[in-house]
Amino acid sequence: MMGNISALAMSTFLETVRDRIFYLVGVFGFLMLSSTAILSPLTIGAQGKIMVDVGLAGMAIIGLLVVIFVGSGMVRKELDKGTILTILAKPVGRREYLVGKFLGLNLTLLTMLAIMGMIFLFMTFLAPGTFSLHFVKAFYLTFLELTLINAAVVFFSTSVSPILAAVFSLGVFLVGHMSESIRDFGQMQGDGFQQKMADVVYYMIPNLEVFNVRGAVVHGDPVTWQHLSMATVYGLGWTLLLLLLAGSIFSRKELRG
Amino acid sequence: MHLGYGTRVAWFPLNHRNNSTISRFQAFKSRGWVLSFQKVVTNEPGPAGPDFALSPVPTTGLKQTAEVCLGSSPPCLETVDALRVLDLSKSFRSGFLRKPIRGIDGVSFSVPRGRVFALLGHNGAGKTTTINCILDLVHPDRGQVNILGMPHGDCAVRSRVGYLPERPYFFEHLTGRELLNFYAKLLGVQDGDRNRRIGELSAKLGFESYLGRRLKKYSKGMLQRIGIAQALLGDPELLILDEPMSGLDPMGRREIRELLLEMKEQGKTIILSSHIVPDIEQMADTVAILREGRMVMIRDLADLGAGASFEITLDGNERMVAEDVEVLSETLVRSRHENRTVNRIQTRSTGLEDLYLSVHYRKEAVR
Ligand SMILES: Nc1ncnc2c1ncn2[C@@H]1O[C@H](COP(=O)(O)OP(=O)(O)O)[C@@H](O)[C@H]1O
Ligand SMILES: [Mg+2]
């Protein structure tokens, strides 16, 4: 079983990685370069902070684009073109297939984040007084967050069209970053119903602010190990849940003949 | 058990002398058993019960198919069949109103080991649906499928089956070698054997020099070959090929045909679908004709072969027709004596084409 999953993951990794996706890394490098160039008149300290802020946000957004756009079409393309038939006609379970695809794309994501992270560290290293190893913690949390989004994309793409899957996943991303605010807003309303609704949203949608430590990192505040481990459990928990749901939908799904 | 004159046999009367029954009896014969079709048949099972029984299998669309069930001793006919399909049905729901569309309805057949079985039918007749239901890629609404003695839902049986889908399509950015390696891993081919198998198959199918290229650059015919290679990777006992000749030029068709006949010689069972009569004529032992999702006819090609004839072209322009192989050889001997040149010998239709067309244009609809 692990053999099947790793074979699927490797082929998915190669297939996605070779699909001109690394131009996006170039975009990232350009983004960071221009953020330093444009902002050079600012004081040295401020420049570094903005570079870190732009860089971390850029990494997350480029990673998000990859996961959503590659992920949403990934399963559907194989369903439409029939590649999936050759795979599932072999001793491969449908759940194994899904997990293999998920891991393959996640490996691509990890590779991209690693390369962008390297560029990031290199450039902050060049800017005086900016570099910190705490950045790696921010990278890690971004990876966890996008892993969760990847699982959401896989979950949606088992039941709806690629475009809807992309839209829904993007929705999860956006609402996920606001869910705390939504809950707080609900809490402020006196109305019990509104409070309940806000709570429902809070628990139905993963709270992605857990993975956002940009503010802390930019201002040099510590990111505790406790926070990291809680975020890990939270992120992997959601990922697992989404994959389990996706698996049970997919194993009952009608493939096109 | 000795089967011979006087062996007690339960015989459930059939509407006609069913071809598959006869071929089953021939299977006994080929094992050196004394068996005469007429003599062993008695209408009454004896007090001791039948030694073996022919039981009708309920099928729709077909008349009656006979099933030979052998009581105890070997060779048990259970092991003879590579594939059994019983009353397979599937309808699809599509469109806004979810109106059901018939995919297939009540398809039944069985294929003894080592035979080539063809599904023939126009586009939309249900060939692909039948094949996908057999492999449980599409879950049938009704019916049973037994592959190599195992239910088709059993994952384990899949490593013994090779499958080529219609219009195969694979990852674009992998090389041919990487793709085949991937499939070999899924099939559980051992590390050491993988490269050897891939080398052998690519050489045989003539795409060895393309192995290092990305699949994006492959032509349709090359992809078809890769598809056949991935079906053969695990050295399967049963091959299921959906339109294996489509997208190939005449040379390619011939190569595939020869390859499949070689597979047959190795004792593999082959199920293939096609809408092209000559392809089937040249390969299949048995053909099932599908129309609008129903199986309307099943025939051994050997039985149609009575109509086989040859067309001989002599001295450039003179045409002669020989009704069978004997007449053909006589004609050839004669023409050698007369010092004439034989330009060409061509087989003429075995009658499958006529049969197919008559089935298709038959006025009364298949319901
Ligand atoms: N996924 C599907 N959704 C809806 N209808 C389908 C689907 N697959 C097949 N059909 C219908 O089932 C019938 C049989 O199709 P198919 O098995 O593909 O035929 P063939 O392979 O002989 O050309 C056709 O009428 C086709 O429209
Ligand atoms: Mg078809």
XYZ file of C-alpha atoms and ligand atoms in Angstrom:
652
model
C 0.000 0.000 0.000
C 2.782 2.424 0.864
C 4.427 1.359 -2.383
C 1.368 2.378 -4.372
C 1.019 5.681 -2.580
C 4.650 6.582 -3.028
C 4.581 5.606 -6.716
C 1.509 7.797 -7.216
C 3.024 10.648 -5.242
C 6.280 10.520 -7.189
C 4.581 10.527 -10.581
C 2.291 13.381 -9.525
C 5.261 15.306 -8.210
C 7.199 14.928 -11.461
C 4.146 15.721 -13.555
C 3.334 18.935 -11.682
C 6.881 20.095 -11.118
C 7.671 19.877 -14.821
C 4.615 21.862 -15.810
C 6.263 25.308 -15.996
C 5.219 25.912 -12.435
C 8.661 27.169 -11.488
C 8.115 30.379 -13.372
C 6.179 31.297 -10.272
C 9.361 31.043 -8.255
C 10.821 33.572 -10.640
C 7.845 35.808 -9.948
C 8.610 35.495 -6.260
C 12.247 36.468 -6.712
C 11.191 39.448 -8.768
C 8.656 40.469 -6.133
C 11.264 40.465 -3.420
C 13.848 42.250 -5.515
C 11.440 44.978 -6.469
C 10.218 45.385 -2.905
C 13.779 46.228 -1.896
C 14.453 48.391 -4.921
C 11.275 50.464 -4.655
C 11.549 50.877 -0.938
C 15.241 51.727 -0.813
C 14.661 55.383 0.147
C 13.127 54.221 3.414
C 15.213 53.799 6.515
C 17.138 50.590 6.768
C 15.046 49.058 9.531
C 11.727 49.777 7.828
C 12.982 48.423 4.544
C 13.880 45.122 6.131
C 10.495 44.842 7.797
C 8.633 45.494 4.587
C 10.776 43.014 2.734
C 9.995 40.335 5.305
C 6.304 41.179 5.205
C 6.095 41.154 1.407
C 8.261 38.070 1.141
C 6.246 35.957 3.589
C 2.952 37.054 2.089
C 4.293 36.403 -1.415
C 5.383 32.907 -0.492
C 1.982 32.090 0.941
C 0.120 33.487 -2.040
C 2.264 31.782 -4.658
C 1.975 28.516 -2.758
C -1.775 29.048 -2.583
C -2.001 29.628 -6.329
C -0.105 26.421 -7.036
C -2.184 24.321 -4.687
C -5.494 25.709 -5.872
C -4.881 25.844 -9.588
C -2.874 22.680 -10.010
C -4.858 20.800 -7.382
C -8.336 21.646 -8.599
C -7.697 20.314 -12.098
C -5.496 17.411 -11.097
C -8.030 14.712 -10.319
C -10.567 15.989 -12.828
C -8.114 15.923 -15.690
C -7.388 12.283 -15.028
C -11.080 11.539 -14.711
C -11.816 13.231 -18.026
C -8.925 11.838 -19.982
C -9.120 8.345 -18.600
C -5.676 8.137 -17.043
C -7.420 7.191 -13.852
C -8.876 4.087 -15.495
C -5.444 2.645 -16.190
C -4.463 3.308 -12.595
C -7.583 1.979 -10.901
C -7.596 -1.116 -13.109
C -4.402 -2.069 -11.301
C -4.372 -3.231 -7.695
C -4.797 0.309 -6.385
C -7.561 1.429 -4.042
C -9.389 4.650 -4.697
C -8.353 6.061 -1.340
C -4.738 5.200 -2.063
C -5.065 7.011 -5.358
C -6.373 10.144 -3.707
C -3.770 10.160 -0.961
C -1.024 9.590 -3.526
C -2.186 12.557 -5.607
C -2.432 14.701 -2.487
C 1.057 13.808 -1.306
C 2.527 14.347 -4.757
C 1.170 17.857 -4.965
C 2.227 18.507 -1.407
C 5.744 17.484 -2.313
C 5.657 20.008 -5.143
C 4.417 22.607 -2.701
C 7.181 21.772 -0.252
C 9.807 22.026 -2.974
C 8.543 25.409 -4.083
C 8.340 26.736 -0.551
C 11.852 25.461 0.105
C 13.248 27.236 -2.938
C 11.354 30.438 -2.183
C 12.467 30.173 1.430
C 16.062 29.896 0.317
C 15.724 32.993 -1.852
C 14.045 34.733 1.059
C 16.766 33.851 3.545
C 19.464 34.855 1.101
C 17.943 38.273 0.448
C 17.194 39.032 4.078
C 20.749 37.991 4.805
C 21.969 40.660 2.419
C 19.804 43.370 3.978
C 21.630 44.453 7.138
C 20.000 43.676 10.454
C 17.055 41.758 9.046
C 18.051 38.097 9.027
C 16.571 35.753 11.625
C 16.188 32.000 11.834
C 12.664 32.556 13.130
C 11.680 32.958 9.488
C 11.914 29.206 9.127
C 9.099 28.870 11.656
C 6.958 31.116 9.494
C 7.798 28.980 6.452
C 6.791 25.878 8.338
C 3.449 27.340 9.373
C 2.763 28.438 5.803
C 3.489 24.911 4.653
C 1.048 23.518 7.222
C -1.632 25.971 6.160
C -1.229 25.195 2.477
C -1.217 21.473 3.215
C -4.613 21.988 4.779
C -5.774 23.970 1.747
C -4.427 21.220 -0.512
C -6.578 18.702 1.341
C -9.549 21.050 0.941
C -8.908 21.282 -2.807
C -8.722 17.497 -3.076
C -11.920 17.242 -1.043
C -13.810 19.677 -3.271
C -12.453 18.320 -6.518
C -13.872 14.868 -5.755
C -17.376 16.258 -5.968
C -17.511 19.493 -7.958
C -15.996 20.891 -11.148
C -12.440 22.275 -11.116
C -13.632 25.874 -11.213
C -16.001 25.409 -8.303
C -13.341 23.474 -6.421
C -10.960 26.400 -6.906
C -13.583 28.928 -5.829
C -14.615 26.941 -2.760
C -11.023 26.382 -1.686
C -10.259 30.041 -2.112
C -13.363 30.710 -0.015
C -12.045 28.432 2.723
C -8.766 30.325 2.597
C -10.382 33.748 2.864
C -13.028 32.874 5.440
C -10.427 30.854 7.325
C -8.398 33.976 7.810
C -11.408 35.898 8.991
C -13.065 33.271 11.125
C -11.724 34.715 14.369
C -13.027 38.136 13.458
C -16.361 36.621 12.483
C -16.628 34.948 15.852
C -15.607 38.074 17.715
C -18.077 40.073 15.703
C -20.807 37.559 16.552
C -19.849 37.739 20.209
C -20.295 41.497 20.164
C -23.856 41.202 18.904
C -26.290 40.761 21.718
C -28.460 38.461 19.632
C -28.065 34.797 20.636
C -28.815 33.587 17.114
C -26.084 35.669 15.548
C -23.644 34.470 18.189
C -24.555 30.874 17.398
C -24.149 31.391 13.668
C -20.757 32.982 14.135
C -19.716 30.031 16.290
C -20.898 27.600 13.629
C -18.773 29.328 11.000
C -15.839 29.334 13.390
C -16.003 25.599 13.932
C -16.953 24.590 10.374
C -14.084 26.445 8.736
C -10.506 25.986 9.855
C -9.088 29.016 11.610
C -6.147 29.831 9.385
C -4.937 32.739 11.484
C -3.332 30.061 13.635
C -0.732 29.744 10.891
C -0.199 33.457 10.436
C 2.800 34.657 12.419
C 3.867 37.312 9.951
C 3.219 40.171 12.376
C 5.209 38.505 15.114
C 8.093 37.647 12.815
C 8.239 41.115 11.284
C 8.374 42.748 14.684
C 10.806 40.241 16.068
C 8.356 38.830 18.632
C 8.977 35.189 19.561
C 7.012 32.316 18.006
C 6.835 29.749 20.771
C 7.362 26.009 20.326
C 4.082 25.534 22.051
C 2.337 27.532 19.354
C 4.141 25.551 16.671
C 3.120 22.207 18.093
C -0.495 23.283 18.618
C -0.621 24.558 15.047
C 0.837 21.270 13.809
C -1.829 19.235 15.568
C -4.556 21.597 14.389
C -3.353 21.675 10.775
C -2.776 17.949 10.437
C -6.086 17.224 12.170
C -8.024 19.238 9.610
C -5.984 17.774 6.758
C -6.708 14.248 7.896
C -10.401 14.966 8.322
C -10.689 16.465 4.843
C -8.818 13.555 3.266
C -11.003 11.023 5.048
C -14.134 12.764 3.795
C -12.694 13.051 0.288
C -11.803 9.357 0.349
C -15.267 8.223 1.293
C -16.867 10.399 -1.386
C -14.401 9.314 -4.012
C -14.688 5.618 -3.319
C -18.392 5.830 -4.113
C -18.030 8.171 -7.057
C -19.095 7.133 -10.566
C -16.169 7.335 -12.924
C -16.980 8.367 -16.443
C -16.983 5.460 -18.837
C -14.527 -39.956 -13.450
C -14.826 -41.531 -16.807
C -16.974 -39.730 -19.268
C -18.041 -41.918 -22.051
C -20.966 -43.782 -23.462
C -23.490 -44.223 -20.721
C -22.249 -41.526 -18.407
C -25.184 -40.055 -16.633
C -25.798 -36.519 -17.607
C -28.578 -34.166 -16.685
C -29.650 -32.266 -19.707
C -31.807 -29.236 -19.565
C -33.141 -28.850 -23.045
C -31.876 -25.942 -25.023
C -33.655 -24.179 -27.788
C -30.901 -24.821 -30.233
C -27.547 -26.495 -30.333
C -25.707 -23.861 -28.466
C -22.273 -23.115 -29.700
C -20.710 -22.543 -26.379
C -22.076 -25.874 -25.167
C -20.473 -27.614 -28.051
C -17.176 -25.926 -27.503
C -17.298 -26.984 -23.901
C -17.841 -30.580 -24.954
C -14.921 -30.172 -27.270
C -12.870 -29.122 -24.286
C -13.526 -32.569 -22.831
C -12.685 -34.200 -26.081
C -9.392 -32.442 -26.333
C -8.418 -34.023 -23.046
C -8.723 -37.389 -24.690
C -12.059 -38.257 -23.172
C -14.423 -40.400 -25.097
C -17.427 -38.279 -25.575
C -20.073 -38.098 -28.121
C -22.449 -35.261 -27.933
C -25.536 -37.242 -28.794
C -24.912 -40.402 -26.884
C -24.099 -39.137 -23.433
C -27.166 -37.057 -23.242
C -30.060 -38.556 -21.427
C -33.038 -36.614 -20.412
C -33.382 -37.950 -16.945
C -30.924 -37.586 -14.155
C -30.415 -41.012 -12.709
C -31.179 -41.963 -9.135
C -27.590 -41.350 -8.156
C -27.821 -37.848 -9.455
C -26.079 -36.501 -12.451
C -22.364 -36.824 -12.901
C -22.478 -33.504 -14.513
C -25.230 -31.186 -15.464
C -26.029 -28.656 -18.060
C -28.034 -25.903 -16.555
C -29.552 -22.981 -18.308
C -28.360 -19.588 -17.242
C -31.066 -16.963 -17.268
C -30.117 -14.364 -19.785
C -32.010 -11.685 -21.508
C -31.602 -10.946 -25.147
C -29.930 -14.267 -25.777
C -31.678 -17.520 -26.246
C -30.227 -19.851 -23.705
C -26.678 -20.315 -22.695
C -25.620 -23.611 -21.306
C -23.399 -23.943 -18.356
C -21.556 -27.149 -17.685
C -21.075 -27.876 -14.036
C -18.857 -30.779 -13.271
C -19.568 -32.541 -10.014
C -16.375 -33.504 -8.321
C -13.387 -34.703 -10.213
C -11.028 -32.609 -12.310
C -10.766 -30.878 -14.632
C -13.368 -28.690 -13.066
C -14.858 -26.382 -15.629
C -14.872 -23.624 -13.063
C -11.192 -23.238 -13.712
C -11.599 -23.225 -17.452
C -13.279 -19.843 -17.646
C -11.099 -16.784 -17.463
C -14.110 -14.530 -17.328
C -17.757 -14.940 -16.528
C -20.253 -12.184 -16.894
C -23.809 -12.740 -15.800
C -26.700 -10.390 -16.426
C -24.575 -7.266 -16.315
C -26.615 -4.068 -16.454
C -25.819 -0.430 -16.095
C -27.708 2.730 -16.799
C -26.369 6.231 -16.538
C -28.135 9.266 -15.253
C -27.259 12.476 -16.867
C -28.657 15.830 -17.765
C -30.749 18.093 -15.658
C -33.650 15.696 -15.222
C -31.368 12.780 -14.353
C -33.194 10.687 -16.881
C -31.658 7.215 -17.008
C -29.853 6.293 -20.221
C -29.252 2.657 -20.941
C -25.597 1.755 -20.979
C -25.954 -2.008 -21.128
C -28.730 -4.365 -20.184
C -28.438 -8.016 -19.288
C -25.109 -8.816 -20.883
C -23.958 -12.372 -20.162
C -21.130 -14.398 -21.517
C -18.206 -16.457 -20.429
C -14.790 -16.826 -21.936
C -12.780 -20.021 -21.489
C -9.081 -19.616 -20.864
C -6.865 -19.141 -23.846
C -9.579 -17.791 -26.119
C -9.939 -14.492 -27.895
C -13.352 -12.988 -27.314
C -14.489 -9.920 -29.197
C -17.227 -7.419 -28.461
C -18.490 -5.993 -31.711
C -20.834 -3.050 -32.016
C -21.340 0.445 -33.296
C -20.382 3.480 -31.278
C -22.601 3.667 -28.256
C -23.497 -0.022 -28.386
C -22.131 -0.546 -24.896
C -18.703 -2.079 -25.447
C -16.841 0.329 -23.213
C -19.520 0.178 -20.557
C -19.319 -3.630 -20.560
C -15.556 -3.533 -20.173
C -15.616 -0.884 -17.479
C -18.237 -2.819 -15.546
C -16.160 -5.984 -15.833
C -13.241 -4.181 -14.223
C -15.507 -2.491 -11.675
C -14.311 0.901 -12.880
C -17.987 1.610 -13.367
C -20.129 -0.053 -10.731
C -22.806 -2.130 -12.447
C -26.416 -1.742 -11.307
C -26.964 -5.458 -11.505
C -25.140 -8.621 -12.416
C -22.117 -10.644 -11.504
C -18.619 -10.695 -12.833
C -16.084 -13.328 -12.057
C -12.521 -12.827 -13.210
C -10.127 -15.783 -13.046
C -12.323 -17.330 -10.409
C -12.527 -14.225 -8.240
C -15.243 -11.607 -7.887
C -14.316 -8.480 -9.809
C -14.389 -6.259 -6.734
C -11.380 -8.114 -5.373
C -8.342 -5.859 -5.707
C -5.962 -8.818 -5.773
C -7.233 -10.129 -9.108
C -6.247 -6.897 -10.805
C -2.564 -7.677 -10.898
C -3.427 -10.648 -13.114
C -5.393 -8.571 -15.588
C -4.017 -6.215 -18.214
C -6.253 -3.405 -19.359
C -6.086 -0.881 -22.152
C -8.719 1.842 -22.065
C -10.231 3.442 -25.109
C -8.175 6.456 -26.272
C -5.486 6.045 -23.656
C -4.057 9.206 -22.257
C -1.284 9.519 -19.757
C 0.680 12.124 -17.896
C 2.227 14.571 -20.336
C 5.402 15.451 -18.566
C 6.704 12.014 -17.706
C 8.923 10.075 -20.065
C 7.765 6.763 -21.453
C 10.168 4.936 -19.179
C 9.016 6.819 -16.084
C 5.398 6.086 -16.898
C 5.968 2.375 -17.405
C 8.042 2.268 -14.237
C 5.165 3.857 -12.384
C 2.667 1.281 -13.661
C 5.086 -1.550 -12.945
C 5.329 -0.380 -9.342
C 1.551 -0.328 -9.035
C 1.480 -3.879 -10.367
C 4.090 -4.917 -7.826
C 6.668 -5.964 -10.417
C 9.937 -6.533 -8.584
C 12.644 -3.872 -8.843
C 15.026 -6.108 -10.766
C 12.414 -7.232 -13.287
C 11.051 -3.797 -14.027
C 13.734 -2.543 -16.355
C 13.967 -5.862 -18.117
C 10.196 -5.974 -18.740
C 10.135 -2.386 -19.957
C 13.074 -3.030 -22.268
C 11.504 -6.170 -23.721
C 8.094 -4.661 -24.273
C 9.334 -1.409 -25.771
C 11.539 -3.357 -28.162
C 8.687 -5.611 -29.147
C 6.287 -2.720 -29.627
C 8.862 -0.589 -31.395
C 9.113 2.457 -29.181
C 12.434 1.681 -27.525
C 14.051 4.815 -28.882
C 11.224 6.961 -27.525
C 11.510 5.741 -23.937
C 13.456 8.781 -22.790
C 11.070 11.279 -24.359
C 8.235 13.039 -22.637
C 4.814 11.622 -23.461
C 3.680 15.038 -24.664
C 5.812 14.405 -27.729
C 4.329 10.987 -28.503
C 2.047 10.518 -31.475
C -1.337 8.876 -31.075
C -0.022 5.572 -32.357
C 2.912 5.685 -29.964
C 0.580 6.367 -27.043
C -1.480 3.379 -28.079
C 1.667 1.262 -27.945
C 2.576 2.619 -24.521
C -0.970 1.745 -23.517
C -0.554 -1.807 -24.708
C 2.829 -2.037 -23.020
C 1.363 -0.978 -19.677
C -1.347 -3.594 -20.086
C 1.264 -6.299 -20.650
C 3.690 -5.158 -17.944
C 2.501 -7.494 -15.230
C 2.462 -10.522 -17.569
C -1.314 -10.846 -17.106
C -3.347 -13.993 -17.665
C -6.293 -12.005 -18.944
C -6.043 -9.053 -21.306
C -8.936 -6.641 -21.679
C -8.459 -4.212 -24.525
C -10.925 -1.499 -25.472
C -10.516 -0.679 -29.167
C -6.847 -1.718 -29.266
C -6.504 -0.938 -32.977
C -7.922 2.541 -32.965
C -5.579 5.324 -33.947
C -3.136 2.966 -35.617
C -2.049 2.879 -39.242
C -2.285 -0.405 -41.179
C 1.257 -1.378 -40.227
C 0.535 -0.692 -36.592
C -2.688 -2.675 -36.729
C -0.836 -5.611 -38.154
C 1.855 -5.439 -35.478
C -0.724 -5.331 -32.722
C -2.609 -8.188 -34.287
C 0.510 -10.301 -34.437
C 1.372 -9.407 -30.877
C -2.064 -10.406 -29.672
C -1.962 -13.677 -31.556
C 1.406 -14.329 -29.914
C -0.173 -13.639 -26.529
C -2.903 -16.077 -27.390
C -0.319 -18.692 -28.241
C 1.187 -18.163 -24.811
C -2.178 -19.185 -23.422
C -3.460 -15.763 -22.459
C -7.118 -14.962 -22.661
C -7.995 -11.841 -24.577
C -11.160 -9.762 -24.494
C -11.240 -6.979 -27.036
C -13.762 -4.567 -28.405
C -13.979 -3.092 -31.857
C -16.412 -1.673 -34.327
C -14.319 -2.923 -37.213
C -15.283 -6.338 -38.524
C -12.022 -7.375 -40.239
C -9.985 -6.729 -37.086
C -12.194 -9.118 -35.216
C -12.321 -11.664 -38.003
C -8.571 -11.942 -38.010
C -8.165 -12.457 -34.298
C -11.207 -13.616 -32.431
C -12.449 -17.089 -31.650
C -15.812 -15.887 -30.465
C -17.661 -12.715 -31.206
C -20.513 -11.118 -29.310
C -22.511 -8.487 -31.120
C -23.858 -5.654 -29.039
C -26.593 -3.326 -30.125
C -28.105 -0.563 -28.072
C -26.738 -2.031 -24.887
C -28.001 -5.551 -25.448
C -26.134 -8.589 -26.570
C -27.961 -9.722 -29.654
C -25.762 -12.515 -30.874
C -22.831 -14.654 -29.825
C -21.030 -16.889 -32.289
C -17.867 -18.864 -32.632
C -16.099 -17.603 -35.705
C -15.242 -21.188 -36.584
C -18.927 -21.743 -37.208
C -19.062 -18.831 -39.570
C -15.860 -20.013 -41.196
C -17.859 -22.391 -43.390
C -18.445 -19.392 -45.560
C -14.761 -18.546 -45.757
C -13.398 -18.338 -49.244
C -10.361 -17.074 -51.081
C -9.936 -14.806 -54.025
C -6.970 -15.604 -56.243
C -5.573 -13.249 -58.807
C -3.751 -15.038 -61.647
C -1.551 -13.539 -64.358
C -2.216 -10.049 -63.190
C -5.892 -9.760 -63.937
C -7.735 -13.040 -63.890
C -9.755 -13.533 -60.692
C -10.847 -16.852 -59.311
C -12.704 -17.776 -56.185
C -11.844 -20.830 -54.124
C -14.519 -21.882 -51.667
C -12.235 -23.450 -49.126
C -8.632 -24.313 -48.400
C -8.761 -27.542 -50.399
C -10.016 -25.853 -53.519
C -7.404 -23.195 -52.963
C -4.553 -25.681 -52.834
C -5.904 -27.526 -55.904
C -6.049 -24.252 -57.767
C -2.522 -23.394 -56.765
C -1.168 -26.787 -57.823
C -2.980 -26.508 -61.133
C -1.699 -23.036 -61.821
C 1.847 -24.140 -61.132
C 1.453 -26.954 -63.662
C 0.112 -24.475 -66.159
C 3.008 -22.161 -65.406
C 0.805 -19.284 -64.408
C 1.756 -16.553 -61.993
C -0.163 -16.168 -58.780
C -0.241 -12.482 -57.985
C -2.366 -12.414 -54.948
C -4.438 -14.545 -52.617
C -6.975 -12.794 -50.509
C -9.365 -14.114 -47.942
C -12.907 -13.090 -48.544
C -15.337 -12.276 -45.800
C -16.098 -15.094 -43.395
C -19.623 -13.892 -43.267
C -19.245 -11.955 -40.043
C -19.682 -8.694 -41.854
C -22.963 -9.834 -43.371
C -24.124 -11.167 -40.062
C -23.217 -7.954 -38.298
C -24.991 -5.801 -40.813
C -28.063 -7.985 -40.793
C -28.197 -7.777 -37.028
C -27.836 -4.071 -37.136
C -30.392 -3.312 -39.757
C -32.905 -5.797 -38.553
C -36.188 -3.950 -38.518
C -37.598 -5.192 -35.277
C -35.920 -3.118 -32.645
C -34.142 -4.782 -29.773
C -36.676 -3.139 -27.472
N -20.613 8.312 -18.277
C -21.695 8.221 -19.050
N -22.739 9.058 -18.839
C -23.848 8.957 -19.587
N -24.030 8.069 -20.575
C -23.044 7.215 -20.846
C -21.808 7.241 -20.105
N -21.004 6.274 -20.585
C -21.686 5.680 -21.587
N -22.902 6.231 -21.745
C -23.933 5.808 -22.710
O -23.997 4.411 -22.704
C -24.122 3.913 -24.009
C -23.006 2.941 -24.305
O -21.790 3.648 -24.423
P -20.381 2.953 -24.605
O -20.295 1.801 -23.683
O -19.343 3.992 -24.481
O -20.438 2.426 -26.108
P -19.274 1.925 -27.063
O -18.030 1.752 -26.258
O -19.781 0.653 -27.628
O -19.104 2.957 -28.105
C -24.159 5.115 -24.932
O -25.494 5.397 -25.221
C -23.544 6.207 -24.113
O -24.097 7.447 -24.460
Mg -16.262 2.565 -26.594
